[in-house]
Amino acid sequence: MIRAFGWNEVLFIVMALRWTLALSAIAFVGGGIGGLAVALARTSSITWLRLITTGFIRLFQGTPLLMQLFLVYFGMSILGLGIDPWTAAAAALSLHAAAFLAEIWRGCIEAIPPGQTEAATALGLPWGTRMRYVILPQATKIAVAPTVGFLVQLVKGTSLAAIIGFTELTRSGQIINNATFQPFLVFSLVAGLYFVICWPLSFLATRLERRLARATAR
Amino acid sequence: MTAVDERTEPLNGPAAPSIAVRMEGVNKWFGTFQALNGIDLTVKRGEKIVVCGPSGSGKSTLIRCINQLEAIQAGKIVVDDIELGTGGKNVHRVRREVGMVFQSFNLFPHMTVLENCILAPTKVRGIAKAEAIATARKYLARVHIPEQADKYPAQLSGGQQQRVAIARALCMNPKIMLFDEPTSALDPEMVQEVLDTMIDLAEEGMTMVCVTHEMGFARRVADRVVFMDRGEIVEIAPPEEFFEHPHHERARVFLGQIQRTHKPADPATPTI
Ligand SMILES: Nc1ncnc2c1ncn2[C@@H]1O[C@H](COP(=O)(O)OP(=O)(O)OP(=O)(O)O)[C@@H](O)[C@H]1O
Ligand SMILES: [Mg+2]
């Protein structure tokens, strides 16, 4: 029996938005923490740390997100951790975000003139203090725009979690479409909802960038 | 400068070692390129050394080895009785005692002048913030910019920024100050204010190693001039002797070039 595409169906899809947002938030926080650690290791003077983290970044940048989701999902079951789309999607997207954010932030850290590190070092500041008070505050300013830009990619990327059975926005669209056979309407709504999330983020990125530009011109 | 800083007391006290920096057989390579070759140099406490030489001769590398911004591959450096070898041990102890001023100022642009000055004292020496601020204001007054404390570096002129950089280094109460061409990036009209600050510092008894081509400054302040070429110390002599009667041909050639390109910043000092 074919269901009509009515308010209940719309509501079902709109409600699924929270899972997309939740997954994005988890991946962003997980990716942010991991990404910072990887970026710091990637820019350190310790060779083996640099090599390992470079490999990690290359691996995740050189493979499709969908494969990363599959590998984490099936890898978890092979390791006997059970098949849980939530955990798998969160883990895979966090790793993915960590790799990409690390690469973005590495660029921002390296964009700070070496004289800053030299001056801080000459003043006797150890590595951690130097990073925290001198390098990262400056790197953050230039990192904001590309980071929010990546967040937009990440939100859109969560749609792939539908394939391993995680019911977020895209998957709820597929479910409703299977019942109503109104693909154009259904997926227009789904796309519209992604846009409603992503467009303000892009807008925010531009605003933050402008405000920081003003602050640094002070 | 009026009041003599309390720093000069223990500096000249009997307990203080009389040698500030001793470099013995220091060799430094960048890859296969040898930037320093068998450097032997002893700087006495309170002594002012001016290092000069052609571009690429290793002047910056030499002073950057003293606070280990560059690691050395052979030889020994002793700073304030703390030994630095090739292993990178003791670097943190040495850096606390050695202040450095760079050609490009290298102030932290996201911090006010005052914040620039108190960062290291509070985070490295663990001095209370209020005390660090008081010290910073004292040194900012000494370099004649007490009113700029709450500005950001970008709001200051080059000469003011360099004086902040000097004050920032002094806030750590260093025993030795290193200067790497501190006036080379400045507009000509700002050179003298920075040199005057350095002269004040010299007169207060600070141990200084300055890479500079300001010959007026060298004549007035330096106890000895070190002339470098191709990673080696070619000549060490008191300024009068070095400028009037350089022994080595390379030094004569270099002085000839300097004379042509550099006008002395201090009009009171006769041209060499
Ligand atoms: N990080 C580095 N890597 C490779 N080579 C370097 C590095 N730093 C300096 N060198 C080389 O070492 C030599 C000495 O450099 P240094 O900066 O000490 O010269 P300098 O006497 O200070 O010159 P200048 O008057 O131009 O500042 C130069 O030939 C330079 O190219
Ligand atoms: Mg130099």
Coordinates of C-alpha atoms and ligand atoms in Angstrom, one line a residue:
Chain A
M1 CA 0.0 0.0 0.0
I2 CA 1.3 3.4 -0.9
R3 CA 1.2 6.0 1.9
A4 CA 0.5 9.7 1.1
F5 CA 3.3 12.2 1.7
G6 CA 1.5 14.1 4.5
W7 CA 2.5 16.1 7.6
N8 CA 3.4 12.9 9.6
E9 CA 5.9 12.0 6.9
V10 CA 7.3 15.5 6.9
L11 CA 7.6 15.4 10.6
F12 CA 9.3 12.0 10.6
I13 CA 12.0 13.4 8.3
V14 CA 12.4 16.7 10.2
M15 CA 12.7 14.8 13.5
A16 CA 15.5 12.7 12.0
L17 CA 17.5 16.0 11.6
R18 CA 18.5 15.7 15.3
W19 CA 20.4 12.5 14.6
T20 CA 22.2 14.2 11.8
L21 CA 23.1 17.0 14.1
A22 CA 24.0 14.7 17.0
L23 CA 26.3 12.7 14.7
S24 CA 27.9 15.8 13.3
A25 CA 28.5 17.2 16.8
I26 CA 30.1 14.0 18.0
A27 CA 32.3 13.7 15.0
F28 CA 33.3 17.3 15.3
V29 CA 34.2 17.1 18.9
G30 CA 35.9 13.8 18.5
G31 CA 37.6 15.0 15.3
G32 CA 38.5 18.3 17.0
I33 CA 40.3 16.6 19.9
G34 CA 41.9 14.0 17.7
G35 CA 42.7 16.6 15.0
L36 CA 44.5 18.9 17.5
A37 CA 46.6 16.0 18.8
V38 CA 47.5 14.9 15.3
A39 CA 48.2 18.5 14.1
L40 CA 50.6 19.0 17.1
A41 CA 52.3 15.7 16.5
R42 CA 52.5 16.4 12.8
T43 CA 54.3 19.8 13.5
S44 CA 56.5 18.4 16.2
S45 CA 60.2 18.0 16.0
I46 CA 60.0 14.3 16.8
T47 CA 60.4 12.4 13.6
W48 CA 58.5 9.2 14.3
L49 CA 55.5 11.2 15.6
R50 CA 55.5 13.2 12.4
L51 CA 55.8 10.0 10.2
I52 CA 52.9 8.2 12.0
T53 CA 50.6 11.2 11.9
T54 CA 51.4 11.9 8.2
G55 CA 50.5 8.3 7.4
F56 CA 47.2 8.6 9.3
I57 CA 46.3 11.8 7.4
R58 CA 47.3 10.5 4.0
L59 CA 45.3 7.3 4.7
F60 CA 42.1 9.1 5.5
Q61 CA 42.5 11.8 2.8
G62 CA 43.2 9.1 0.2
T63 CA 40.2 6.9 0.7
P64 CA 36.5 7.6 0.3
L65 CA 34.5 8.3 3.5
L66 CA 32.1 5.5 2.5
M67 CA 34.9 3.0 2.7
Q68 CA 36.0 4.4 6.0
L69 CA 32.5 3.9 7.3
F70 CA 32.4 0.3 5.9
L71 CA 35.8 -0.6 7.3
V72 CA 35.1 0.7 10.8
Y73 CA 31.6 -0.9 10.8
F74 CA 32.7 -4.3 9.6
G75 CA 36.0 -4.1 11.4
M76 CA 34.2 -3.6 14.7
S77 CA 32.2 -6.8 14.2
I78 CA 35.4 -8.7 13.3
L79 CA 37.0 -7.5 16.5
G80 CA 33.9 -8.8 18.3
L81 CA 32.7 -5.3 19.3
G82 CA 29.2 -6.0 17.8
I83 CA 27.5 -4.3 15.0
D84 CA 26.2 -0.9 16.1
P85 CA 25.7 1.7 13.4
W86 CA 25.8 4.5 16.0
T87 CA 29.2 3.7 17.4
A88 CA 30.6 2.8 14.0
A89 CA 29.3 6.0 12.4
A90 CA 30.6 8.2 15.3
A91 CA 34.0 6.5 15.3
A92 CA 34.5 6.6 11.5
L93 CA 33.4 10.2 11.1
S94 CA 35.5 11.2 14.1
L95 CA 38.6 9.6 12.6
H96 CA 37.8 11.2 9.2
A97 CA 37.3 14.6 10.8
A98 CA 40.5 14.2 12.9
A99 CA 42.5 13.6 9.7
F100 CA 41.1 16.5 7.8
L101 CA 41.1 19.0 10.7
A102 CA 44.7 18.0 11.5
E103 CA 45.7 18.9 8.0
I104 CA 43.9 22.2 8.1
W105 CA 45.3 23.1 11.5
R106 CA 48.8 22.0 10.6
G107 CA 48.7 24.5 7.8
C108 CA 47.5 27.2 10.2
I109 CA 50.2 26.4 12.8
E110 CA 52.9 26.5 10.0
A111 CA 51.5 29.8 8.7
I112 CA 52.6 31.5 12.0
P113 CA 56.0 33.1 11.2
P114 CA 59.0 31.1 12.6
G115 CA 60.1 34.2 14.4
Q116 CA 57.2 33.8 16.9
T117 CA 58.4 30.3 17.9
E118 CA 62.0 31.6 18.1
A119 CA 61.1 34.6 20.3
A120 CA 59.1 32.4 22.6
T121 CA 61.8 29.8 22.7
A122 CA 64.4 32.5 23.4
L123 CA 62.3 33.7 26.3
G124 CA 62.5 30.2 27.8
L125 CA 59.0 29.1 27.1
P126 CA 58.8 25.3 26.9
W127 CA 56.9 23.7 24.0
G128 CA 53.5 23.4 25.7
T129 CA 53.4 27.0 27.0
R130 CA 54.7 28.2 23.6
M131 CA 51.9 26.4 21.8
R132 CA 49.2 27.4 24.2
Y133 CA 50.0 31.1 24.6
V134 CA 51.8 32.1 21.5
I135 CA 51.2 29.8 18.5
L136 CA 47.7 28.4 18.9
P137 CA 46.0 31.7 19.7
Q138 CA 47.3 33.1 16.4
A139 CA 46.7 29.9 14.5
T140 CA 43.1 29.8 15.7
K141 CA 42.3 33.1 14.1
I142 CA 43.2 31.8 10.6
A143 CA 41.8 28.4 11.4
V144 CA 38.2 29.5 12.0
A145 CA 37.0 30.0 8.5
P146 CA 38.4 26.7 7.0
T147 CA 37.3 24.8 10.1
V148 CA 33.7 25.9 9.8
G149 CA 34.0 25.2 6.1
F150 CA 35.0 21.6 6.9
L151 CA 32.1 21.4 9.4
V152 CA 29.8 21.9 6.4
Q153 CA 31.5 19.0 4.6
L154 CA 31.2 16.9 7.8
V155 CA 27.4 17.6 8.2
K156 CA 26.9 16.6 4.6
G157 CA 29.2 13.6 5.0
T158 CA 27.0 12.2 7.8
S159 CA 24.5 11.3 5.1
L160 CA 26.7 8.4 4.1
A161 CA 26.0 6.8 7.5
A162 CA 22.6 6.0 6.1
I163 CA 24.3 3.2 4.1
I164 CA 25.4 1.3 7.3
G165 CA 21.8 1.6 8.6
F166 CA 22.1 4.6 10.8
T167 CA 18.8 6.5 10.7
E168 CA 19.6 10.1 10.2
L169 CA 18.2 12.6 7.8
T170 CA 19.0 10.8 4.5
R171 CA 18.0 7.4 5.8
S172 CA 14.7 8.7 7.1
G173 CA 14.1 10.2 3.6
Q174 CA 14.8 6.8 2.1
I175 CA 12.3 5.2 4.5
I176 CA 9.6 7.6 3.7
N177 CA 10.3 7.4 0.0
N178 CA 10.0 3.6 0.1
A179 CA 6.6 4.1 1.6
T180 CA 5.3 7.0 -0.4
F181 CA 7.1 6.8 -3.8
Q182 CA 7.4 10.5 -3.9
P183 CA 11.2 10.7 -4.4
F184 CA 11.4 14.2 -5.8
L185 CA 9.3 15.7 -2.9
V186 CA 11.0 13.6 -0.3
F187 CA 14.5 14.3 -1.3
S188 CA 13.8 18.0 -2.0
L189 CA 12.8 18.2 1.6
V190 CA 15.9 16.3 2.8
A191 CA 18.2 18.5 0.7
G192 CA 16.4 21.6 1.9
L193 CA 17.0 20.6 5.5
Y194 CA 20.7 20.0 4.9
F195 CA 20.8 23.5 3.3
V196 CA 19.1 25.0 6.3
I197 CA 21.9 23.6 8.5
C198 CA 24.8 24.3 6.2
W199 CA 24.1 27.7 4.8
P200 CA 24.1 29.5 8.2
L201 CA 27.4 27.8 9.0
S202 CA 29.0 29.1 5.9
F203 CA 27.5 32.5 6.7
L204 CA 28.9 32.3 10.2
A205 CA 32.4 31.4 8.8
T206 CA 32.4 34.5 6.7
R207 CA 31.3 36.7 9.6
L208 CA 33.9 35.3 12.0
E209 CA 36.5 35.7 9.5
R210 CA 35.6 39.4 9.0
R211 CA 35.5 40.0 12.7
L212 CA 38.9 38.5 13.3
A213 CA 40.3 40.4 10.4
R214 CA 39.1 43.6 12.1
A215 CA 40.5 42.4 15.4
T216 CA 44.0 41.8 14.0
A217 CA 44.0 45.1 12.2
R218 CA 43.6 46.8 15.5
Chain B
M1 CA 69.1 56.5 32.7
T2 CA 69.1 57.6 36.3
A3 CA 68.8 54.8 38.9
V4 CA 71.2 52.0 38.7
D5 CA 69.4 48.7 38.5
E6 CA 69.6 46.3 41.4
R7 CA 70.7 43.7 38.8
T8 CA 74.1 45.2 38.6
E9 CA 74.9 44.4 42.2
P10 CA 74.9 40.6 42.2
L11 CA 76.3 40.8 38.7
N12 CA 79.5 42.2 39.8
G13 CA 79.4 40.5 43.2
P14 CA 82.2 38.1 44.2
A15 CA 80.0 35.0 43.8
A16 CA 79.3 35.7 40.1
P17 CA 81.5 33.9 37.7
S18 CA 83.7 36.3 35.7
I19 CA 83.0 34.5 32.4
A20 CA 79.6 35.0 30.8
V21 CA 80.0 32.9 27.7
R22 CA 82.7 30.5 26.6
M23 CA 82.6 28.8 23.2
E24 CA 85.2 26.2 22.5
G25 CA 85.7 24.5 19.2
V26 CA 82.1 25.1 18.2
N27 CA 81.1 23.5 14.8
K28 CA 77.7 23.8 13.2
W29 CA 76.4 22.3 10.1
F30 CA 73.2 22.8 8.2
G31 CA 73.1 19.5 6.3
T32 CA 76.4 19.4 4.5
F33 CA 77.0 23.1 4.8
Q34 CA 79.3 24.1 7.6
A35 CA 78.0 27.4 9.0
L36 CA 80.4 27.6 12.0
N37 CA 83.9 26.3 11.9
G38 CA 86.0 26.0 15.1
I39 CA 84.6 29.0 16.9
D40 CA 86.5 29.9 20.1
L41 CA 85.2 32.9 21.9
T42 CA 85.1 34.0 25.5
V43 CA 82.8 36.8 26.7
K44 CA 83.6 38.2 30.1
R45 CA 80.9 39.3 32.4
G46 CA 79.8 42.9 31.6
E47 CA 81.7 42.8 28.3
K48 CA 80.2 44.2 25.2
I49 CA 81.0 42.3 22.0
V50 CA 80.0 43.5 18.5
V51 CA 80.0 40.8 15.8
C52 CA 80.3 41.9 12.2
G53 CA 81.1 40.4 8.9
P54 CA 79.7 39.8 5.4
S55 CA 76.2 38.4 4.8
G56 CA 76.1 34.6 5.3
S57 CA 79.3 34.6 7.4
G58 CA 77.5 33.0 10.3
K59 CA 76.9 35.9 12.7
S60 CA 73.3 35.0 13.4
T61 CA 74.2 31.4 13.7
L62 CA 76.9 32.2 16.2
I63 CA 74.7 34.0 18.6
R64 CA 71.7 31.7 18.1
C65 CA 74.0 28.9 19.3
I66 CA 74.5 30.7 22.6
N67 CA 70.8 30.3 23.5
Q68 CA 70.5 27.1 21.5
L69 CA 68.1 28.3 18.9
E70 CA 70.5 26.3 16.9
A71 CA 72.0 23.0 18.1
I72 CA 75.7 22.5 17.6
Q73 CA 77.3 19.4 16.3
A74 CA 80.7 19.7 17.9
G75 CA 82.3 21.7 20.6
K76 CA 81.2 23.2 23.9
I77 CA 79.4 26.3 25.0
V78 CA 79.3 27.4 28.6
V79 CA 76.8 30.1 29.5
D80 CA 76.8 31.5 33.0
D81 CA 78.6 28.4 34.3
I82 CA 75.9 26.2 32.7
E83 CA 77.4 23.8 30.2
L84 CA 75.8 23.2 26.8
G85 CA 77.1 20.4 24.8
T86 CA 75.8 18.8 21.6
G87 CA 73.0 16.9 23.5
G88 CA 70.6 19.8 24.2
K89 CA 70.8 19.3 27.9
N90 CA 70.4 22.4 30.2
V91 CA 68.9 24.5 27.4
H92 CA 66.0 25.6 29.5
R93 CA 68.2 26.9 32.2
V94 CA 70.4 28.8 29.8
R95 CA 67.5 30.4 28.0
R96 CA 66.2 31.9 31.2
E97 CA 69.5 33.7 31.7
V98 CA 69.9 34.9 28.1
G99 CA 67.7 37.5 26.5
M100 CA 67.5 37.9 22.7
V101 CA 66.4 40.7 20.4
F102 CA 65.7 40.0 16.8
Q103 CA 66.0 42.0 13.6
S104 CA 62.2 41.6 13.0
F105 CA 61.1 42.3 16.6
N106 CA 59.0 39.2 16.8
L107 CA 56.6 40.6 19.3
F108 CA 53.5 38.5 19.9
P109 CA 50.9 40.4 17.8
H110 CA 47.8 39.0 19.7
M111 CA 49.0 40.4 23.0
T112 CA 49.3 43.9 24.3
V113 CA 52.8 45.3 25.0
L114 CA 52.3 44.6 28.7
E115 CA 51.1 41.0 28.0
N116 CA 54.1 40.5 25.8
C117 CA 56.3 41.6 28.7
I118 CA 54.8 39.4 31.5
L119 CA 54.3 36.2 29.6
A120 CA 57.7 34.6 30.2
P121 CA 58.2 36.0 33.8
T122 CA 54.8 34.5 34.9
K123 CA 54.9 31.3 32.9
V124 CA 58.6 30.5 33.1
R125 CA 59.8 32.0 36.3
G126 CA 56.5 31.7 38.1
I127 CA 56.4 35.3 39.2
A128 CA 53.1 36.6 40.5
K129 CA 51.2 38.6 37.9
A130 CA 51.1 41.8 39.9
E131 CA 54.9 41.7 40.4
A132 CA 55.5 40.9 36.8
I133 CA 53.4 43.9 35.7
A134 CA 55.3 46.2 38.0
T135 CA 58.6 44.9 36.6
A136 CA 57.3 45.3 33.0
R137 CA 56.2 48.9 33.7
K138 CA 59.6 49.6 35.1
Y139 CA 61.4 48.4 32.0
L140 CA 58.9 50.0 29.6
A141 CA 59.6 53.3 31.4
R142 CA 63.3 52.6 31.0
V143 CA 63.0 52.2 27.2
H144 CA 60.9 55.4 27.2
I145 CA 57.5 54.0 26.3
P146 CA 55.6 53.5 29.5
E147 CA 52.5 55.0 27.9
Q148 CA 52.3 52.3 25.3
A149 CA 51.7 49.4 27.7
D150 CA 48.2 48.7 26.7
K151 CA 48.6 49.0 22.9
Y152 CA 49.1 46.1 20.5
P153 CA 52.4 45.8 18.6
A154 CA 50.8 46.7 15.3
Q155 CA 49.9 50.1 16.8
L156 CA 53.5 51.0 17.4
S157 CA 56.3 52.3 15.2
G158 CA 59.2 50.0 14.3
G159 CA 61.5 51.7 16.8
Q160 CA 58.9 51.5 19.5
Q161 CA 58.3 47.8 18.8
Q162 CA 62.0 47.1 19.0
R163 CA 62.2 48.9 22.3
V164 CA 59.3 46.8 23.6
A165 CA 61.2 43.7 22.4
I166 CA 64.2 44.9 24.5
A167 CA 62.0 45.5 27.5
R168 CA 60.3 42.1 27.1
A169 CA 63.7 40.4 27.2
L170 CA 64.8 42.5 30.2
C171 CA 61.7 41.4 32.1
M172 CA 63.3 38.0 32.5
N173 CA 66.2 39.6 34.3
P174 CA 68.7 38.1 31.9
K175 CA 72.4 38.1 32.6
I176 CA 73.3 38.2 29.0
M177 CA 71.6 40.0 26.1
L178 CA 72.0 38.9 22.5
F179 CA 71.1 41.3 19.6
D180 CA 70.8 40.1 16.0
E181 CA 70.9 43.2 13.8
P182 CA 68.3 45.0 15.9
T183 CA 68.2 48.1 13.8
S184 CA 68.5 46.6 10.3
A185 CA 64.7 46.4 9.8
L186 CA 64.1 50.0 11.0
D187 CA 63.5 53.2 9.1
P188 CA 66.6 55.3 9.4
E189 CA 64.9 57.9 11.7
M190 CA 64.2 55.2 14.2
V191 CA 67.6 53.6 14.4
Q192 CA 69.0 56.0 16.9
E193 CA 66.3 55.6 19.5
V194 CA 67.0 51.8 19.6
L195 CA 70.8 52.3 19.7
D196 CA 70.3 54.8 22.6
T197 CA 68.4 52.1 24.5
M198 CA 71.2 49.7 23.9
I199 CA 73.8 52.2 24.9
D200 CA 71.9 52.8 28.2
L201 CA 71.8 49.1 28.7
A202 CA 75.6 48.8 28.1
E203 CA 76.3 51.6 30.5
E204 CA 74.4 49.8 33.2
G205 CA 76.8 46.9 32.9
M206 CA 74.9 44.3 30.9
T207 CA 76.8 41.7 29.1
M208 CA 76.0 42.1 25.5
V209 CA 76.7 40.3 22.2
C210 CA 75.5 42.4 19.3
V211 CA 75.5 41.5 15.7
T212 CA 75.3 44.9 14.0
H213 CA 76.9 47.0 11.3
E214 CA 76.3 50.2 13.2
M215 CA 79.9 51.2 13.4
G216 CA 79.2 54.3 15.5
F217 CA 77.6 52.1 18.1
A218 CA 80.5 49.6 17.9
R219 CA 83.1 52.3 18.5
R220 CA 81.2 53.8 21.4
V221 CA 80.1 50.7 23.2
A222 CA 82.1 47.6 22.2
D223 CA 85.0 46.3 24.2
R224 CA 85.9 44.0 21.4
V225 CA 84.8 43.6 17.8
V226 CA 84.6 40.1 16.4
F227 CA 84.9 39.9 12.6
M228 CA 83.5 36.7 11.0
D229 CA 83.8 35.4 7.5
R230 CA 82.7 32.0 6.1
G231 CA 81.9 30.6 9.4
E232 CA 85.1 31.5 11.1
I233 CA 86.2 34.2 13.5
V234 CA 88.9 36.0 11.5
E235 CA 89.8 38.8 13.8
I236 CA 89.0 39.9 17.3
A237 CA 90.2 43.4 18.3
P238 CA 89.2 46.5 20.3
P239 CA 87.1 48.8 18.0
E240 CA 89.7 51.5 17.5
E241 CA 92.3 48.9 16.4
F242 CA 89.9 47.0 14.3
F243 CA 88.6 50.0 12.5
E244 CA 91.9 51.8 12.1
H245 CA 94.3 48.9 11.5
P246 CA 92.4 45.7 10.5
H247 CA 95.0 42.9 10.3
H248 CA 93.3 40.7 7.7
E249 CA 92.7 41.5 4.1
R250 CA 89.1 40.2 4.4
A251 CA 88.4 42.6 7.2
R252 CA 89.8 45.5 5.2
V253 CA 87.6 44.6 2.2
F254 CA 84.6 44.3 4.5
L255 CA 85.2 47.6 6.2
G256 CA 85.6 49.3 2.8
Q257 CA 82.2 48.0 1.8
I258 CA 80.5 49.0 5.0
Q259 CA 82.0 52.5 4.7
R260 CA 80.4 52.9 1.4
T261 CA 77.0 51.6 2.2
H262 CA 76.5 52.5 5.9
K263 CA 76.3 56.1 7.1
P264 CA 77.0 56.3 10.8
A265 CA 73.7 56.7 12.7
D266 CA 75.3 58.8 15.4
P267 CA 76.4 62.1 13.9
A268 CA 78.6 62.7 17.0
T269 CA 80.8 59.8 16.0
P270 CA 83.3 60.4 13.2
T271 CA 83.0 58.4 10.1
I272 CA 85.4 55.5 9.9
Ligands
LIG1 N1 68.2 27.0 8.8 C1 69.2 27.0 7.9 N2 69.3 26.0 7.0 C2 70.3 26.0 6.1 N3 71.3 26.9 6.0 C3 71.2 27.9 6.8 C4 70.2 28.0 7.8 N4 70.4 29.2 8.5 C5 71.5 29.7 8.0 N5 72.0 29.0 7.0 C6 73.2 29.3 6.2 O1 74.3 29.5 7.1 C7 75.1 30.6 6.7 C8 75.2 31.5 7.8 O2 74.0 32.1 8.1 P1 73.8 33.3 9.1 O3 72.3 33.6 9.1 O4 74.4 32.9 10.4 O5 74.6 34.5 8.4 P2 74.7 36.0 8.9 O6 76.2 36.2 9.0 O7 73.8 36.2 10.0 O8 74.2 36.7 7.6 P3 73.3 38.0 7.4 O9 74.2 39.2 7.6 O10 72.8 37.9 6.1 O11 72.2 37.9 8.5 C9 74.5 31.1 5.4 O12 75.2 30.7 4.3 C10 73.1 30.6 5.5 O13 72.6 30.4 4.1
MG2 MG 72.0 37.3 10.3

